[in-house]
Amino acid sequence: MDTTKMNQPVVFRRVLLAVDEDDQRSSARAFRYATTLARDYDVELGIVSVMESEDMNIFDSLTPSKMQEHRDRVQEIVGEYVKAAEEGGIKKVTPLVYEGGDVDDMILEQVIPDFKPDLIIAGADSDPSHHQVTAPVGIRLARRAPVSVIVVR
Amino acid sequence: MDTTKMNQPVVFRRVLLAVDEDDQRSSARAFRYATTLARDYDVELGIVSVMESEDMNIFDSLTPSKMQEHRDRVQEIVGEYVKAAEEGGIKKVTPLVYEGGDVDDMILEQVIPDFKPDLIIAGADSDPSHHQVTAPVGIRLARRAPVSVIVVR
């Protein structure tokens, strides 16, 4: 074992925090970890939320005003996290709002190529009844992402 | 959003690094991240490897000398990581060698109650052909552990 090489630090420089509009309790702790890292290591922080069109029922998704309402809510939530990060002294924060199909597909296919994070931070779903069919986004990203992923509990 | 509360840091104090004797490349990067954290935040670091009895074929598992050989190899690997951590300036490192069934079951049922980590660090399996049936240990822990889990790539 080459101990010199083994003791080279691994530091993340571009951190992507995935927040879930429906799971603010779990996202809040992930946010606190993300901002701790950002303060301690001077990282670039991206805060992303994906507006999942599949979350809406067919009637709402056909109604432009309902879509806009949903879009505004996601924008607002990401904006609140960005503001809280800035108030906490984080200088480089980027709000990222995307819209599309599955959250994990969107993050893998669009957000990662755009933002190029080396670490993704996600909360663990705090409501187990919430994801009966699919695993929480953090777990799906941990399995599929090409970069490191932390699921914060 | 209560921004004062939102800006309380989240710092991990007891970190468990899970190393895989069969996947040293992926474990090495996880090790480098674990020791970076341990140096920067003065954490207690546990380095665990589980000797999976199910990994052995039935003939070997009935042969005490083969079992002992396997046990010695796992002990030695954990010992090497502990030594490398100490040479890297980490003061509080604990070697943890367990023996039993599935790695993730052992970690969940025995190692976590014993060591009480608040963060588990695992490598991503670097050889995709290696786990065709089950997900890598880090992913399984991310899904099932009661504490935060980072899968390092």
Coordinates of C-alpha atoms in Angstrom, one line a residue:
Chain A
M1 CA 0.0 0.0 0.0
D2 CA 1.5 3.4 -1.1
T3 CA 0.7 5.4 2.0
T4 CA 1.9 8.7 0.5
K5 CA -0.6 8.4 -2.2
M6 CA -3.2 7.1 0.2
N7 CA -2.9 10.2 2.3
Q8 CA -3.7 12.7 -0.5
P9 CA -6.8 14.5 0.5
V10 CA -10.1 14.2 -1.3
V11 CA -11.9 17.5 -1.3
F12 CA -15.1 18.2 -3.2
R13 CA -15.2 21.6 -5.0
R14 CA -18.6 21.6 -6.7
V15 CA -21.4 20.5 -4.6
L16 CA -25.0 19.9 -5.8
L17 CA -27.7 19.9 -3.2
A18 CA -30.9 18.3 -4.4
V19 CA -33.9 19.6 -2.5
D20 CA -37.3 18.0 -2.6
E21 CA -40.2 20.4 -2.4
D22 CA -42.4 17.7 -0.8
D23 CA -39.9 16.7 1.8
Q24 CA -38.6 19.9 3.5
R25 CA -37.6 18.3 6.8
S26 CA -35.2 15.9 5.2
S27 CA -33.9 18.6 2.7
A28 CA -33.3 21.0 5.6
R29 CA -30.6 18.7 7.2
A30 CA -29.0 18.1 3.8
F31 CA -29.0 21.8 3.3
R32 CA -27.2 22.3 6.7
Y33 CA -24.6 19.7 5.7
A34 CA -24.1 21.3 2.2
T35 CA -23.6 24.8 3.7
T36 CA -21.2 23.4 6.4
L37 CA -19.1 22.0 3.5
A38 CA -19.4 25.1 1.5
R39 CA -18.2 27.3 4.4
D40 CA -15.4 25.0 5.4
Y41 CA -14.0 24.2 2.0
D42 CA -15.0 27.2 -0.1
V43 CA -17.0 25.2 -2.6
E44 CA -19.3 26.2 -5.4
L45 CA -22.8 25.2 -4.3
G46 CA -25.7 24.5 -6.7
I47 CA -29.2 24.0 -5.3
V48 CA -31.4 22.1 -7.6
S49 CA -35.1 21.2 -7.5
V50 CA -36.8 19.3 -10.4
M51 CA -40.4 20.0 -11.1
E52 CA -41.7 16.6 -11.9
S53 CA -44.4 16.9 -14.5
E54 CA -45.4 13.3 -13.7
D55 CA -46.3 14.4 -10.1
M56 CA -49.3 16.3 -11.4
N57 CA -52.6 14.7 -12.4
I58 CA -53.5 14.8 -16.0
F59 CA -56.1 17.6 -15.5
D60 CA -53.7 19.9 -13.7
S61 CA -50.9 19.2 -16.2
L62 CA -53.2 20.3 -19.0
T63 CA -54.0 23.6 -17.2
P64 CA -51.3 26.2 -17.9
S65 CA -52.2 28.2 -14.7
K66 CA -51.8 25.1 -12.5
M67 CA -48.4 24.4 -14.2
Q68 CA -47.3 27.9 -13.6
E69 CA -48.4 27.8 -10.0
H70 CA -46.3 24.6 -9.5
R71 CA -43.4 26.1 -11.3
D72 CA -43.6 29.3 -9.2
R73 CA -43.6 27.2 -6.0
V74 CA -40.5 25.2 -7.0
Q75 CA -38.7 28.5 -8.0
E76 CA -39.7 30.0 -4.7
I77 CA -38.4 27.1 -2.6
V78 CA -35.1 27.0 -4.4
G79 CA -34.9 30.8 -3.9
E80 CA -35.4 30.4 -0.2
Y81 CA -32.6 27.9 0.1
V82 CA -30.3 30.1 -1.9
K83 CA -31.2 33.1 0.3
A84 CA -30.6 31.1 3.5
A85 CA -27.2 30.0 2.2
E86 CA -26.2 33.5 1.3
E87 CA -27.3 34.7 4.8
G88 CA -25.1 31.9 6.2
G89 CA -22.1 33.4 4.4
I90 CA -21.9 31.2 1.4
K91 CA -20.7 33.3 -1.5
K92 CA -21.0 31.1 -4.6
V93 CA -24.5 29.7 -4.7
T94 CA -26.4 28.9 -7.9
P95 CA -30.2 28.2 -8.0
L96 CA -31.1 25.5 -10.5
V97 CA -34.6 24.8 -11.4
Y98 CA -35.4 22.1 -14.0
E99 CA -38.6 20.6 -15.3
G100 CA -39.2 17.2 -16.7
G101 CA -39.8 13.5 -16.0
D102 CA -38.2 11.5 -13.2
V103 CA -36.1 13.6 -10.8
D104 CA -33.2 11.2 -11.0
D105 CA -33.2 11.0 -14.8
M106 CA -33.3 14.8 -15.0
I107 CA -30.4 15.2 -12.6
L108 CA -28.3 12.5 -14.4
E109 CA -29.0 13.7 -17.9
Q110 CA -29.3 17.5 -17.5
V111 CA -28.2 18.9 -14.2
I112 CA -24.9 16.9 -13.8
P113 CA -23.7 17.7 -17.4
D114 CA -24.7 21.4 -16.8
F115 CA -23.4 22.0 -13.3
K116 CA -20.6 19.3 -13.2
P117 CA -20.7 18.6 -9.5
D118 CA -18.2 16.3 -7.9
L119 CA -20.5 15.6 -4.9
I120 CA -24.3 15.4 -4.8
I121 CA -26.0 15.9 -1.4
A122 CA -29.6 14.7 -0.8
G123 CA -31.8 14.1 2.2
A124 CA -33.1 10.7 3.1
D125 CA -36.8 10.7 2.6
S126 CA -38.2 11.3 6.1
D127 CA -41.6 9.9 5.3
P128 CA -41.3 6.2 4.5
S129 CA -44.9 6.0 3.1
H130 CA -43.9 8.6 0.6
H131 CA -42.0 6.3 -1.7
Q132 CA -43.5 2.9 -1.7
V133 CA -42.7 2.0 -5.3
T134 CA -39.4 3.7 -6.0
A135 CA -36.5 4.5 -3.7
P136 CA -35.9 8.1 -2.6
V137 CA -34.0 10.3 -5.1
G138 CA -30.8 10.3 -3.0
I139 CA -30.6 6.5 -3.1
R140 CA -31.3 6.3 -6.8
L141 CA -28.6 8.9 -7.4
A142 CA -26.2 7.0 -5.1
R143 CA -26.7 4.0 -7.4
R144 CA -26.6 5.7 -10.7
A145 CA -24.6 9.0 -10.6
P146 CA -21.0 9.1 -12.0
V147 CA -19.9 11.2 -9.0
S148 CA -19.9 10.8 -5.2
V149 CA -23.3 11.0 -3.4
I150 CA -24.1 11.5 0.2
V151 CA -27.5 10.7 1.7
V152 CA -27.9 12.8 4.8
R153 CA -29.9 11.6 7.8
Chain B
M1 CA -37.7 29.3 6.7
D2 CA -35.8 29.8 10.0
T3 CA -32.4 30.8 8.6
T4 CA -30.6 30.9 11.9
K5 CA -31.5 27.2 12.5
M6 CA -30.8 26.4 8.9
N7 CA -27.3 27.7 9.2
Q8 CA -26.3 25.5 12.1
P9 CA -23.5 23.3 10.9
V10 CA -23.8 19.5 10.5
V11 CA -20.5 17.9 11.4
F12 CA -19.9 14.2 11.6
R13 CA -17.9 13.0 14.6
R14 CA -17.8 9.2 14.3
V15 CA -17.0 8.0 10.9
L16 CA -17.1 4.4 9.8
L17 CA -15.2 3.5 6.6
A18 CA -16.3 0.2 5.1
V19 CA -13.5 -1.4 3.1
D20 CA -14.0 -4.3 0.7
E21 CA -11.1 -6.7 0.5
D22 CA -12.1 -7.5 -3.1
D23 CA -12.3 -4.0 -4.3
Q24 CA -9.3 -2.1 -3.2
R25 CA -9.3 0.5 -5.9
S26 CA -12.7 1.8 -4.9
S27 CA -11.9 1.5 -1.2
A28 CA -8.7 3.5 -1.6
R29 CA -10.6 6.6 -2.7
A30 CA -13.1 6.2 0.1
F31 CA -10.2 5.9 2.5
R32 CA -8.7 9.1 1.2
Y33 CA -12.0 10.9 1.8
A34 CA -12.4 9.4 5.3
T35 CA -8.9 10.5 6.3
T36 CA -9.5 13.9 4.9
L37 CA -12.5 14.3 7.1
A38 CA -10.8 12.8 10.1
R39 CA -7.9 15.3 9.7
D40 CA -10.1 18.3 9.1
Y41 CA -12.7 17.6 11.8
D42 CA -10.9 15.5 14.4
V43 CA -13.3 12.6 14.1
E44 CA -13.1 9.1 15.5
L45 CA -12.5 6.8 12.6
G46 CA -13.5 3.1 12.5
I47 CA -12.3 1.0 9.6
V48 CA -14.4 -2.1 9.1
S49 CA -14.2 -5.1 6.9
V50 CA -16.7 -8.0 7.1
M51 CA -15.5 -11.5 6.3
E52 CA -18.5 -12.9 4.4
S53 CA -18.7 -16.6 5.1
E54 CA -21.1 -16.9 2.1
D55 CA -18.3 -15.7 -0.2
M56 CA -16.5 -19.0 0.3
N57 CA -17.4 -22.2 -1.4
I58 CA -18.8 -24.9 0.7
F59 CA -15.5 -27.0 0.7
D60 CA -13.4 -24.0 1.9
S61 CA -15.9 -23.0 4.5
L62 CA -15.7 -26.5 6.0
T63 CA -11.9 -26.3 6.1
P64 CA -10.6 -24.6 9.2
S65 CA -7.3 -23.7 7.7
K66 CA -9.0 -22.0 4.7
M67 CA -11.2 -20.1 7.0
Q68 CA -8.2 -19.0 9.1
E69 CA -6.4 -17.9 5.9
H70 CA -9.3 -15.8 4.8
R71 CA -9.7 -14.3 8.3
D72 CA -6.0 -13.5 8.4
R73 CA -6.2 -11.7 5.0
V74 CA -9.2 -9.5 6.1
Q75 CA -7.4 -8.7 9.4
E76 CA -4.3 -7.8 7.4
I77 CA -6.1 -5.5 5.0
V78 CA -7.9 -3.6 7.8
G79 CA -4.5 -3.4 9.6
E80 CA -2.9 -1.8 6.5
Y81 CA -5.6 0.8 6.3
V82 CA -5.3 1.6 10.0
K83 CA -1.5 1.9 9.6
A84 CA -1.9 4.2 6.6
A85 CA -4.3 6.4 8.5
E86 CA -2.0 6.7 11.5
E87 CA 0.9 7.5 9.2
G88 CA -1.4 10.2 7.7
G89 CA -1.7 11.8 11.1
I90 CA -5.1 10.4 12.2
K91 CA -5.0 9.8 15.9
K92 CA -8.2 8.0 16.7
V93 CA -8.5 4.9 14.4
T94 CA -10.2 1.7 15.4
P95 CA -9.8 -1.5 13.3
L96 CA -13.1 -3.5 13.1
V97 CA -13.2 -7.0 11.7
Y98 CA -16.4 -8.9 11.7
E99 CA -17.4 -12.2 10.3
G100 CA -20.8 -13.4 9.2
G101 CA -23.5 -13.4 6.6
D102 CA -24.2 -10.4 4.3
V103 CA -21.9 -7.5 4.7
D104 CA -24.8 -5.0 4.9
D105 CA -26.7 -7.0 7.4
M106 CA -23.6 -7.4 9.6
I107 CA -22.9 -3.7 9.4
L108 CA -26.5 -2.8 10.2
E109 CA -27.0 -5.3 13.0
Q110 CA -23.6 -5.5 14.6
V111 CA -21.1 -2.8 13.5
I112 CA -23.4 0.2 13.8
P113 CA -24.7 -0.7 17.3
D114 CA -21.1 -1.3 18.4
F115 CA -19.3 1.6 16.9
K116 CA -22.3 4.1 16.7
P117 CA -21.1 6.1 13.6
D118 CA -23.0 9.1 12.4
L119 CA -21.5 8.8 8.9
I120 CA -20.7 5.7 6.9
I121 CA -18.2 6.0 4.0
A122 CA -18.0 3.4 1.3
G123 CA -16.5 3.1 -2.2
A124 CA -18.6 2.7 -5.2
D125 CA -17.9 -0.7 -6.7
S126 CA -15.4 0.0 -9.5
D127 CA -16.0 -3.3 -11.2
P128 CA -19.6 -3.3 -12.5
S129 CA -19.4 -7.0 -13.3
H130 CA -18.7 -7.7 -9.7
H131 CA -22.3 -7.2 -8.5
Q132 CA -24.7 -8.4 -11.0
V133 CA -27.3 -9.6 -8.6
T134 CA -27.1 -7.3 -5.6
A135 CA -26.2 -3.6 -5.4
P136 CA -22.8 -2.6 -4.0
V137 CA -22.6 -2.5 -0.2
G138 CA -22.4 1.3 -0.1
I139 CA -25.7 1.6 -2.0
R140 CA -27.4 -1.0 0.2
L141 CA -26.2 0.9 3.3
A142 CA -27.4 4.2 1.8
R143 CA -30.8 2.7 1.5
R144 CA -31.0 0.9 4.8
A145 CA -28.7 2.5 7.4
P146 CA -30.2 4.8 10.1
V147 CA -27.3 7.3 9.6
S148 CA -25.8 9.3 6.8
V149 CA -24.0 7.4 4.1
I150 CA -21.6 8.7 1.4
V151 CA -20.7 6.6 -1.7
V152 CA -17.4 7.9 -2.9
R153 CA -16.4 7.8 -6.5

